[in-house]
XYZ file of C-alpha atoms in Angstrom:
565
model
C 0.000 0.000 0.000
C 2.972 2.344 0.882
C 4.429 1.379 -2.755
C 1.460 2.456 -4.650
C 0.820 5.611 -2.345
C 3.920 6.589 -3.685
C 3.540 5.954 -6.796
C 0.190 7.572 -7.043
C 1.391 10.744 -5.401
C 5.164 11.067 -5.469
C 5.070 14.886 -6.647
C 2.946 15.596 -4.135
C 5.388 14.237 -1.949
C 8.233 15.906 -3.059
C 6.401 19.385 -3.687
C 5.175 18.762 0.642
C 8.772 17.617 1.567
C 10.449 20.744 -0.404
C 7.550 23.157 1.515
C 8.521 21.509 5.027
C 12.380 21.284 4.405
C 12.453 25.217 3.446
C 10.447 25.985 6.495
C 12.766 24.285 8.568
C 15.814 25.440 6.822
C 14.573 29.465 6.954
C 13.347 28.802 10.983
C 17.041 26.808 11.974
C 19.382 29.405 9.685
C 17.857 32.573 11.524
C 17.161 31.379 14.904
C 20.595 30.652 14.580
C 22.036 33.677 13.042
C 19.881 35.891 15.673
C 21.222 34.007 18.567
C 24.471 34.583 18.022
C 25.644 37.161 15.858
C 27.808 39.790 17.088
C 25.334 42.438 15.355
C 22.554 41.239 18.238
C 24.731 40.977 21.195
C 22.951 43.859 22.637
C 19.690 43.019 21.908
C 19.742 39.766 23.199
C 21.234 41.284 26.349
C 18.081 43.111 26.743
C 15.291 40.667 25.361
C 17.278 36.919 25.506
C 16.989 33.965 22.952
C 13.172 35.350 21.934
C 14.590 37.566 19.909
C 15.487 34.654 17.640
C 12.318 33.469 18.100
C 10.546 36.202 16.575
C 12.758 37.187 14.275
C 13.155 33.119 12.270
C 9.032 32.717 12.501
C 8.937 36.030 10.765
C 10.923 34.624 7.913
C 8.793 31.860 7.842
C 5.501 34.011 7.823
C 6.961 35.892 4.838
C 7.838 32.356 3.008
C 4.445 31.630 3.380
C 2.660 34.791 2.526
C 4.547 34.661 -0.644
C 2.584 31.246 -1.739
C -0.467 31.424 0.277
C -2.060 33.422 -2.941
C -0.658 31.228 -5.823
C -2.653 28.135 -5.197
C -6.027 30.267 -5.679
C -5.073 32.052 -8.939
C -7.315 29.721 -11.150
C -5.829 31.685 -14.121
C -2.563 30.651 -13.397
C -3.708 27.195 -12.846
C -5.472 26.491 -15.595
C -2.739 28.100 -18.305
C -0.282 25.021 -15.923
C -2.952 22.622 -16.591
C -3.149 23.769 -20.488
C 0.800 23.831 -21.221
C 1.147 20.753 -18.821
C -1.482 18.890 -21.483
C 1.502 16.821 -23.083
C 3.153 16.170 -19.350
C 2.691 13.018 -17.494
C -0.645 12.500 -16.159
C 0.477 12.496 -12.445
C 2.077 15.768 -12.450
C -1.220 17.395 -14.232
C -2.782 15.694 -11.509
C -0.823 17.167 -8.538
C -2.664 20.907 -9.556
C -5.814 19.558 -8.140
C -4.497 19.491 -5.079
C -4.121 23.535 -4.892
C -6.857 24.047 -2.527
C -4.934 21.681 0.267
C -1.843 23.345 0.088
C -3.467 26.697 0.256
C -4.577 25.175 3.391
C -1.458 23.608 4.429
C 0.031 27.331 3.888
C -2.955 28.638 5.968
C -2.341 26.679 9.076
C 1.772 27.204 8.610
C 0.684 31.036 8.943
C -1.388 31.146 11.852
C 0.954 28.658 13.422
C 3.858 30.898 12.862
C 1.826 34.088 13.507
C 1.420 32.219 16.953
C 4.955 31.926 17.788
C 6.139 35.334 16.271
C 3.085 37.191 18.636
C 4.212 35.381 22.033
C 8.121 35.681 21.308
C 6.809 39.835 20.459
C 4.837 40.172 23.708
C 8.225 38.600 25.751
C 10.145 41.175 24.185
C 7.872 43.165 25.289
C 7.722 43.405 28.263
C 11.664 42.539 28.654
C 12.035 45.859 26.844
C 9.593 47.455 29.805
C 11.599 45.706 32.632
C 14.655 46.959 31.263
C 13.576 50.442 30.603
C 12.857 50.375 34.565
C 15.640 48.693 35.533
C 18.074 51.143 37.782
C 20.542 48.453 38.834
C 23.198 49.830 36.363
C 23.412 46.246 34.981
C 24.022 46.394 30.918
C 19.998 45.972 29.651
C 19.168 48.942 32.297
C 22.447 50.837 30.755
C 21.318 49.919 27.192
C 17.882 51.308 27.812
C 18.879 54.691 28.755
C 20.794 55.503 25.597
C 18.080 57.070 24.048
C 18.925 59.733 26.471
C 22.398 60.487 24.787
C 20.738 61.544 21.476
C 17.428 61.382 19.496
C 18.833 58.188 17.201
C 20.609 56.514 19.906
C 18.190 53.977 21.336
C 17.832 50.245 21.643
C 15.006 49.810 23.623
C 11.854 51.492 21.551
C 10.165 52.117 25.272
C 11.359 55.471 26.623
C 9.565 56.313 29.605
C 8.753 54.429 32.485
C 5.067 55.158 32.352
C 4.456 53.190 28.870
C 2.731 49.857 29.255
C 2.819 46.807 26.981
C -0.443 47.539 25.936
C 0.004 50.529 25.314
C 3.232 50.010 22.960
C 0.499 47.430 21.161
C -2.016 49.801 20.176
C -0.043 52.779 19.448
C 3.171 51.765 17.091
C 3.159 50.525 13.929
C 4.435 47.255 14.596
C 2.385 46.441 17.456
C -1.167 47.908 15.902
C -0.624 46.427 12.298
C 0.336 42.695 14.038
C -3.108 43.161 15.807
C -5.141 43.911 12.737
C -3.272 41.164 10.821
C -3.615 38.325 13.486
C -7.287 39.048 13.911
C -7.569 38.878 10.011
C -6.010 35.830 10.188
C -7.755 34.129 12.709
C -11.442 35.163 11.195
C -10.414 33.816 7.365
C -8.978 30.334 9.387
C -12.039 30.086 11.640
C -14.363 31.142 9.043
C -13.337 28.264 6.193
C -13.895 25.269 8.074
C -16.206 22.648 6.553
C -19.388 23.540 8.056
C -19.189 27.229 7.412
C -17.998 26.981 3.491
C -20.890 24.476 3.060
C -24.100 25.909 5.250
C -22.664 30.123 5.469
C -20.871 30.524 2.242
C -21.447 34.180 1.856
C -19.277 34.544 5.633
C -16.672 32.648 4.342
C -16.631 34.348 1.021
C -16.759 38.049 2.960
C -14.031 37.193 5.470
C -11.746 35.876 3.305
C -11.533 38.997 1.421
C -10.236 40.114 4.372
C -6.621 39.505 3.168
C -6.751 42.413 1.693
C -6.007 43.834 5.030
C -4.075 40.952 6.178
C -1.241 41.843 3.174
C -1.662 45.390 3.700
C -0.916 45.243 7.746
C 2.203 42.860 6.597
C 3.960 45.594 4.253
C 3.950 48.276 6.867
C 4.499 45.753 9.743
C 8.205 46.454 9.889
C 8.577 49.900 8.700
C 9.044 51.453 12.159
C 12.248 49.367 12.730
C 11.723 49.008 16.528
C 13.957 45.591 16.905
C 17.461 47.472 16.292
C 21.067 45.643 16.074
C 24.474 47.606 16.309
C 25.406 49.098 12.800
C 28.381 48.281 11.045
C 30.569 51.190 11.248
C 30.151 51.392 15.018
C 31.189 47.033 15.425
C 34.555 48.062 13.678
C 34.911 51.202 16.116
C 33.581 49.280 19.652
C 33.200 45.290 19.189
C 31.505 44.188 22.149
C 33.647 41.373 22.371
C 35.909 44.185 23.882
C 33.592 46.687 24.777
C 30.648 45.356 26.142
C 31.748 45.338 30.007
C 32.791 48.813 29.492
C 28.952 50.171 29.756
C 28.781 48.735 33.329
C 32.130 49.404 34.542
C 34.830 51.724 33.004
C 38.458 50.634 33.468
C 41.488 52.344 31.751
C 41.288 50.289 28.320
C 37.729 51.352 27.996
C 38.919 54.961 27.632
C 41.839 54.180 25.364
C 39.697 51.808 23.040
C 36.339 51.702 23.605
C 35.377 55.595 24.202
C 32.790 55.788 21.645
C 29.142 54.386 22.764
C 27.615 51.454 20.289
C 25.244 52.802 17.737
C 22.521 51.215 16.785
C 20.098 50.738 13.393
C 17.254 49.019 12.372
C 16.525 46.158 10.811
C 15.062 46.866 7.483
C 11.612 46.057 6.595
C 11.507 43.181 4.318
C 8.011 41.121 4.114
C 7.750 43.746 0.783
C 10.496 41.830 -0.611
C 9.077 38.384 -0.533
C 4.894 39.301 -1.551
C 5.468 41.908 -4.018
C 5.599 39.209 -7.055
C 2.584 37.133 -6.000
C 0.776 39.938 -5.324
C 0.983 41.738 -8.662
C 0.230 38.286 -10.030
C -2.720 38.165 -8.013
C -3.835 41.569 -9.061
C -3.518 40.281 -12.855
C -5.626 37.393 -12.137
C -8.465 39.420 -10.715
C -8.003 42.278 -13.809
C -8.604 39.082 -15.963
C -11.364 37.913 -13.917
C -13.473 41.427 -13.709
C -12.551 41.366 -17.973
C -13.873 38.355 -18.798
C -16.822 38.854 -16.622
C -17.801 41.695 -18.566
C -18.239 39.979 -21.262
C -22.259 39.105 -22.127
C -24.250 36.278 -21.356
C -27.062 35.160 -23.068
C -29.347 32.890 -20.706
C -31.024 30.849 -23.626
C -33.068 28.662 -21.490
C -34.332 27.911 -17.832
C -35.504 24.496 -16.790
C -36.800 23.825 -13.322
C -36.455 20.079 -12.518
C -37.971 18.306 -9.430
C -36.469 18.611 -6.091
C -35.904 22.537 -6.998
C -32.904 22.179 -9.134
C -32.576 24.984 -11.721
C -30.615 24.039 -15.014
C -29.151 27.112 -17.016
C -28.798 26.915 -20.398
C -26.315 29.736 -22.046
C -24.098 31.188 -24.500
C -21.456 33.291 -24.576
C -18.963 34.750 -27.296
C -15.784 32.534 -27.773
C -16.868 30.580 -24.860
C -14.683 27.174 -24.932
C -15.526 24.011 -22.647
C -14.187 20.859 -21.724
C -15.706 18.040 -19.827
C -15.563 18.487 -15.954
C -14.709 22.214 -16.168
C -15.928 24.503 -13.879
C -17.568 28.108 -13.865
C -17.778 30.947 -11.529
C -21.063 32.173 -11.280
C -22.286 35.659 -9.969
C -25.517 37.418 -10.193
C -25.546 41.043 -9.656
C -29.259 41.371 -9.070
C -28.759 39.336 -5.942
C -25.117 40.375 -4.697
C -22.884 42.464 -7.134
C -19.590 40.542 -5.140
C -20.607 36.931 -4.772
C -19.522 34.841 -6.934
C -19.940 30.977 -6.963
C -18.705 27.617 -8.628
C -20.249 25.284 -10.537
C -19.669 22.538 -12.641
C -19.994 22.612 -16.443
C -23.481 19.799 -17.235
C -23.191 20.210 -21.020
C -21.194 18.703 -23.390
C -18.483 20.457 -25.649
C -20.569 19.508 -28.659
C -23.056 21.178 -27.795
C -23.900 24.945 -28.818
C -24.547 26.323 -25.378
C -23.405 26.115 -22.025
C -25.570 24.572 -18.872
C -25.330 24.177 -14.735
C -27.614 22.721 -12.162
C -28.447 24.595 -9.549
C -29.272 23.416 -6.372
C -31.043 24.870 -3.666
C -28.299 25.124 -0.577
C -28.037 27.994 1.267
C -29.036 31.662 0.968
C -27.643 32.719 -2.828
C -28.764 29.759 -4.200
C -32.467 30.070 -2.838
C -32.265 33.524 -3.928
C -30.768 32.391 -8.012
C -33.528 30.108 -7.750
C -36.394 32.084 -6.626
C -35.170 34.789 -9.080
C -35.660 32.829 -12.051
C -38.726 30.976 -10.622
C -40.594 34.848 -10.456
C -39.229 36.524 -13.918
C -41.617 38.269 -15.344
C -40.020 39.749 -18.794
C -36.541 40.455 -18.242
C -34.245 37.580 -17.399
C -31.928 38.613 -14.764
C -28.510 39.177 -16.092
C -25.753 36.740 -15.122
C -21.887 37.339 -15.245
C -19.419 34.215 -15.561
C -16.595 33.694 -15.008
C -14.326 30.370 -16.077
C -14.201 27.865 -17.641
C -11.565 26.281 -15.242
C -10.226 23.198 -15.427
C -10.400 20.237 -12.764
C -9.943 16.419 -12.524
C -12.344 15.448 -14.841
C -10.946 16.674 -18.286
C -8.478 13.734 -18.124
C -11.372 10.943 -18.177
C -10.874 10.121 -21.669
C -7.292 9.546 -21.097
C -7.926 6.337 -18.951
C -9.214 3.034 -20.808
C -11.689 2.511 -18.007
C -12.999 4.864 -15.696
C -15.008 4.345 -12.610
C -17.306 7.505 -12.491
C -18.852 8.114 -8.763
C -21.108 11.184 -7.958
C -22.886 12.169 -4.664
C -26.092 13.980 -4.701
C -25.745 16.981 -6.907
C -22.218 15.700 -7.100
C -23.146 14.099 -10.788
C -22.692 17.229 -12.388
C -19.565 17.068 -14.109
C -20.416 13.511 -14.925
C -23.788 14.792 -16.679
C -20.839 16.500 -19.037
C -18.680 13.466 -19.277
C -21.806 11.120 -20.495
C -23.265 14.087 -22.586
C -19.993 14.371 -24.340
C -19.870 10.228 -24.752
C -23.110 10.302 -26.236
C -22.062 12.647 -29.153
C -18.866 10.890 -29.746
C -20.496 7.792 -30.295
C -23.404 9.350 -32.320
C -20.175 10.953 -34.497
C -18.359 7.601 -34.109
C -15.413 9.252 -32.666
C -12.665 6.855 -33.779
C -9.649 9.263 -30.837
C -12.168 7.645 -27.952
C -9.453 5.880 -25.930
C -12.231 5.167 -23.049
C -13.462 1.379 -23.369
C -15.113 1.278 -20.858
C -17.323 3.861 -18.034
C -18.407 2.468 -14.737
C -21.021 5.478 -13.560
C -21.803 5.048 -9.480
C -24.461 7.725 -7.979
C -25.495 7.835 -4.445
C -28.548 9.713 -3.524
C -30.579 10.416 -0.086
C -33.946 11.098 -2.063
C -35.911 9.809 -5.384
C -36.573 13.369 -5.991
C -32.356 13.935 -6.825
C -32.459 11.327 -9.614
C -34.938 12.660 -11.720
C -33.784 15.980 -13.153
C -30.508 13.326 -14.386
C -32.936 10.316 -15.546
C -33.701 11.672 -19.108
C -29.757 11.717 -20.018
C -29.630 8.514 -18.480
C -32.641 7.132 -20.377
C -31.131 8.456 -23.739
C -27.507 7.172 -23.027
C -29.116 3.626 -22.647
C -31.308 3.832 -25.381
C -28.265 4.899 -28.151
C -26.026 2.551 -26.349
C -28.303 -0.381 -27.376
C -28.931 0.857 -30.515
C -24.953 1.041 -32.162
C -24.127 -1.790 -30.267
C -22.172 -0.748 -27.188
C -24.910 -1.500 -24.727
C -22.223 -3.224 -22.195
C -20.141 0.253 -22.664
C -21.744 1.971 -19.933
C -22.658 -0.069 -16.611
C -24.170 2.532 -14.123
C -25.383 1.759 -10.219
C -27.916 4.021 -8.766
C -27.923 3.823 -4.965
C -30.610 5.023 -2.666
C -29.198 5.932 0.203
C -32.177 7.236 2.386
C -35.486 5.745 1.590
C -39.430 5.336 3.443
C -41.403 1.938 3.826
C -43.664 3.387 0.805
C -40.887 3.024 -1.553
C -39.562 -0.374 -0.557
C -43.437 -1.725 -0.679
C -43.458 -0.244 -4.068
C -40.659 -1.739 -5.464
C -41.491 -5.302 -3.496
C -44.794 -4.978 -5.359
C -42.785 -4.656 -8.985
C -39.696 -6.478 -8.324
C -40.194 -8.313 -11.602
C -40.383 -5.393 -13.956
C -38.222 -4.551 -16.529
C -37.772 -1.064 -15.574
C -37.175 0.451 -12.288
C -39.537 1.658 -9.732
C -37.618 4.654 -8.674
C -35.763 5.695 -12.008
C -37.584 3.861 -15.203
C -34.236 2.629 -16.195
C -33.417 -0.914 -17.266
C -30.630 -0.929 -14.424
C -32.479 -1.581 -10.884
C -31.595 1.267 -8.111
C -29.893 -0.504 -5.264
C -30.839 0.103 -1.597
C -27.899 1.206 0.707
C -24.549 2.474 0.368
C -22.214 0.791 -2.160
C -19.466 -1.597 -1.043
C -16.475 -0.213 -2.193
C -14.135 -3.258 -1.955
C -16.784 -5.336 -3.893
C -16.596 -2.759 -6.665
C -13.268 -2.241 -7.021
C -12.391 -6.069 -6.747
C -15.054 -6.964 -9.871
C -13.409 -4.144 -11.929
C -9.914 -5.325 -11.507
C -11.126 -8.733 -12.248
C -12.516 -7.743 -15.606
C -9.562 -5.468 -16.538
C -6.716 -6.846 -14.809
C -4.523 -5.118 -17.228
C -5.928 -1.488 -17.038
C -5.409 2.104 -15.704
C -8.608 2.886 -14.400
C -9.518 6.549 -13.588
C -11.507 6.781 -10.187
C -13.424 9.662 -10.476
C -15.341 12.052 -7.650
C -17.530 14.865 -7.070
C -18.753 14.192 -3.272
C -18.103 14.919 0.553
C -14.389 14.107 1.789
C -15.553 10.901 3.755
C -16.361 9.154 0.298
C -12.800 10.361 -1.055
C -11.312 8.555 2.232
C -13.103 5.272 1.636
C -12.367 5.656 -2.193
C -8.919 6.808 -1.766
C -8.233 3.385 0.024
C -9.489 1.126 -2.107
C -7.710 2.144 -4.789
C -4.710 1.566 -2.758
C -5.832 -1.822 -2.005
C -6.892 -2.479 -5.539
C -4.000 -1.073 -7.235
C -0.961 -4.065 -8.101
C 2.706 -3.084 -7.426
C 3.422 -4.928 -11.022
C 3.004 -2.443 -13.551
C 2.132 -4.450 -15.948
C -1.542 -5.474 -14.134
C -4.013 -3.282 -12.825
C -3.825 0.022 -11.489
C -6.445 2.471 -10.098
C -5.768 6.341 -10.180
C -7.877 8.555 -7.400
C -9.007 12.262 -8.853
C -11.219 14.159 -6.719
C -13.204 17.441 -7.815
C -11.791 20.717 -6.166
C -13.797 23.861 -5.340
């Protein structure tokens, strides 16, 4: 199992091991170089080793800040994705997993944000001590120089009426690293699981919040309040040599050490290390806003059972492939929202569709907006198409296809687009095979998709390829009506739920069952295991194709891909 997780996801591997080893490398190099270069001497002699502390899990925050933006620029991604068409399948792979290590990024931040605010608050209040200090030991010396002249000072606290708080709230450093912590914490708290899927408009309005977040960083360090000795003044008074002489003057200290250190600041840097990704960032979103100006034409609005709306629409030089994803946003509702959702029509065809299901605020509203249109359709902007796991299905000979609820959308494209290569007789189809798996709580959910379904079976039979397309339909919540029902007409040739020739099963699938018949009837294959559904299924999934997979490379292996939003 080790072998083939390997196999299946060395990049990924390497791309998390280069991430860590960097981290590790920046944290080690200037903890290091802050603990003991001669340059710091007398600022560790007032604030100790958390000096180093904050100073290496600043690096690290920068690091991070620099790549927490590149994993979202879908732009970016999908021009990768395009020019990486003719690379090996697993490295095209590896860009679905952007959305993890924008979270991996995420956690490294507020992780390191956590370590560079409690080193900051013990220098803190070690600058305070030492500003009230009057035992003439060398922190309490070093914290009266400001005394000896305006640019003289080590310790940024001056009088002995200032309070850590107080230093918080009024510099720079200390208000900006307020206002970006408590950015940070709302966009980490506010993209868990449960918010994204039930609140998406507070998730979607707090993470905008890095706006502030990269703002607050740029200016964090402009005040220079963490100061080492400068140059000019170690070659003058080393304090090797020099040091004691602060405390207690002897005869040498006169001849060689008469001058008092002078200090600088440490130059703000975090500038340095953003700037790039966030121009890049600021292209992506020009290109967004442009391309979202450009018209759509809503052709057509269906409204299938269990209040799904379907789309139908056109747009100039509008380009699709199967899987692909769109950005949604209608301004009649909220001029800044926009949403994602998979691509249900087929290249083929001359327009482009999505389903629309009703799950949480904006989509209620979409739906009820379109439900109550009297004689002008509301206008829609879109943005995409974007490119996910699902354009490389036709690059496996068999693919195992499994969708969860409204999670068949991008397979709705995939079977579309099957149908009209087969009705063109399409002789590039590499696919031999499609295994199609759909789990659903209610009868209602399979309807709007039956009609495709009905169609695919029906042109199947007819040219011959009726054993190309096996497809399970499981009911996973059902009432004693329904299983009466379908007791009564066990025997028919349809199906009591669907009307399809291939009977809906009651329950959840089992996986190991699956994957073990399809290995038996292509022990030779790369299979494509395809999903659009809740990160439980991708665990369950993601194992049996471990289990499933051989280590000879000559016999079966099965490939996980897993939609991203």
């Amino acid at each position: 199992t080790m072998g083939n997780w390997l196999v299946n996801h060395w990049f990924s591997a390497t791309v998390l091991a280069a991430w860590l080893g960097i981290n590790i490398f920046l944290f080690t190099y200037y903890f290091l170089f802050f603990n003991q270069d001669e340059r710091y001497f007398y600022t560790r002699a007032i604030l100790g080793s958390a000096l180093a502390w904050a100073r290496a899990s600043a690096k690290c925050l920068n690091f991070n800040s620099m790549l927490i933006l590149l994993p979202v620029c879908r732009n970016l991604l999908s021009f990768l994705r395009g020019t990486c068409s003719c690379c090996r399948r697993t490295l095209r792979k590896q860009l679905d997993h952007n959305l993890a290590f924008h979270k991996l990024v995420a956690y490294a931040l507020a992780l390191f944000t956590a370590v560079h605010t409690i080193a900051h608050l013990f220098n803190l209040e070690r600058y305070n001590h030492s500003q009230q200090a009057t035992d003439g030991s060398l922190h309490a010396v070093l914290s009266k120089m400001h005394l000896q002249g305006s640019d003289k000072w080590l310790n940024p606290i001056h009088s002995n009426q200032t309070t850590v708080e107080y230093v918080t709230f009024t510099t720079i450093p200390g208000l900006t690293g307020v206002i970006i912590t408590l950015a940070l914490i709302l966009m980490v708290t506010s993209s868990t699981e449960f918010i994204r899927r039930n609140y998406f408009e507070v998730f979607w309005y707090t993470h905008h919040l890095f706006l502030i977040y990269f703002a607050g960083l740029l200016i964090h360090g402009i005040a220079g309040l963490v100061r080492g000795q400068t140059e000019e003044s170690m070659e003058d008074v080393h304090p090797h040599h020099c040091a004691h002489c602060l405390t207690q003057k002897d005869e040498d200290c006169s001849h060689n050490c008469s001058k008092d250190p002078e200090f600088g600041s440490i130059p703000a840097e975090s500038w340095k290390w953003v700037l790039a990704p966030v121009l890049l960032y600021i292209f992506e979103r020009i290109l967004r806003v442009w391309r979202a100006r450009q018209k759509v034409v809503v052709t057509k609005v269906v409204m299938h059972p269990a209040r799904v709306l379907e789309l139908q629409m056109q747009k100039k030089g509008f380009r699709m492939e199967v899987g692909q994803y769109i950005f949604v946003n209608c301004p009649a509702i909220s001029l800044l929202e926009w949403h994602p959702f998979t691509l249900t029509s087929a290249p083929e065809e001359d327009f482009f569709s999505i389903h629309v299901r009703a799950a949480g605020d904006w989509t209620e509203r979409l739906i009820d907006t379109f439900q109550q249109q009297n004689l002008e359709m509301p206008r829609i902007e879109v943005d995409g198409p974007f490119g996910t796991a699902s354009e490389d299905v036709f690059q496996y000979e068999v693919a195992m296809l499994v969708g969860a609820g409204i999670g068949v959308t991008p397979f709705a494209s995939i079977l579309k687009s099957i149908w009209y290569k087969f009705q063109q007789a399409d002789q590039t189809l590499k696919t031999k095979k499609i295994y199609f798996y759909w789990l659903c709580r209610d009868t209602g959910a399979f309807a709007w998709f039956n009609d495709l379904l009905a169609s695919l079976e029906q042109k199947m039979a007819e040219s011959g390829k009726a054993d190309f397309l096996t497809y399970r339909l499981f009911l996973t919540g059902w009432d004693t009506s329904i299983a009466n029902n379908v007791a009564l007409r066990f025997d028919t040739a349809t199906d009591t739920v669907t009307g399809l020739r291939h009977k809906t099963i009651f329950g959840r699938p089992m996986w190991n069952s699956e994957f073990a018949a399809v290995a038996a009837a292509h022990p030779r294959s790369v299979v494509g295991v395809f999903l659009c559904g809740p990160g439980a299924l991708a665990k369950s999934l993601q194992k049996s194709c471990h289990q499933h997979s051989s280590l000879d490379p000559r016999k079966v292996k099965f490939y996980f891909n897993k939609e991203n939003f």
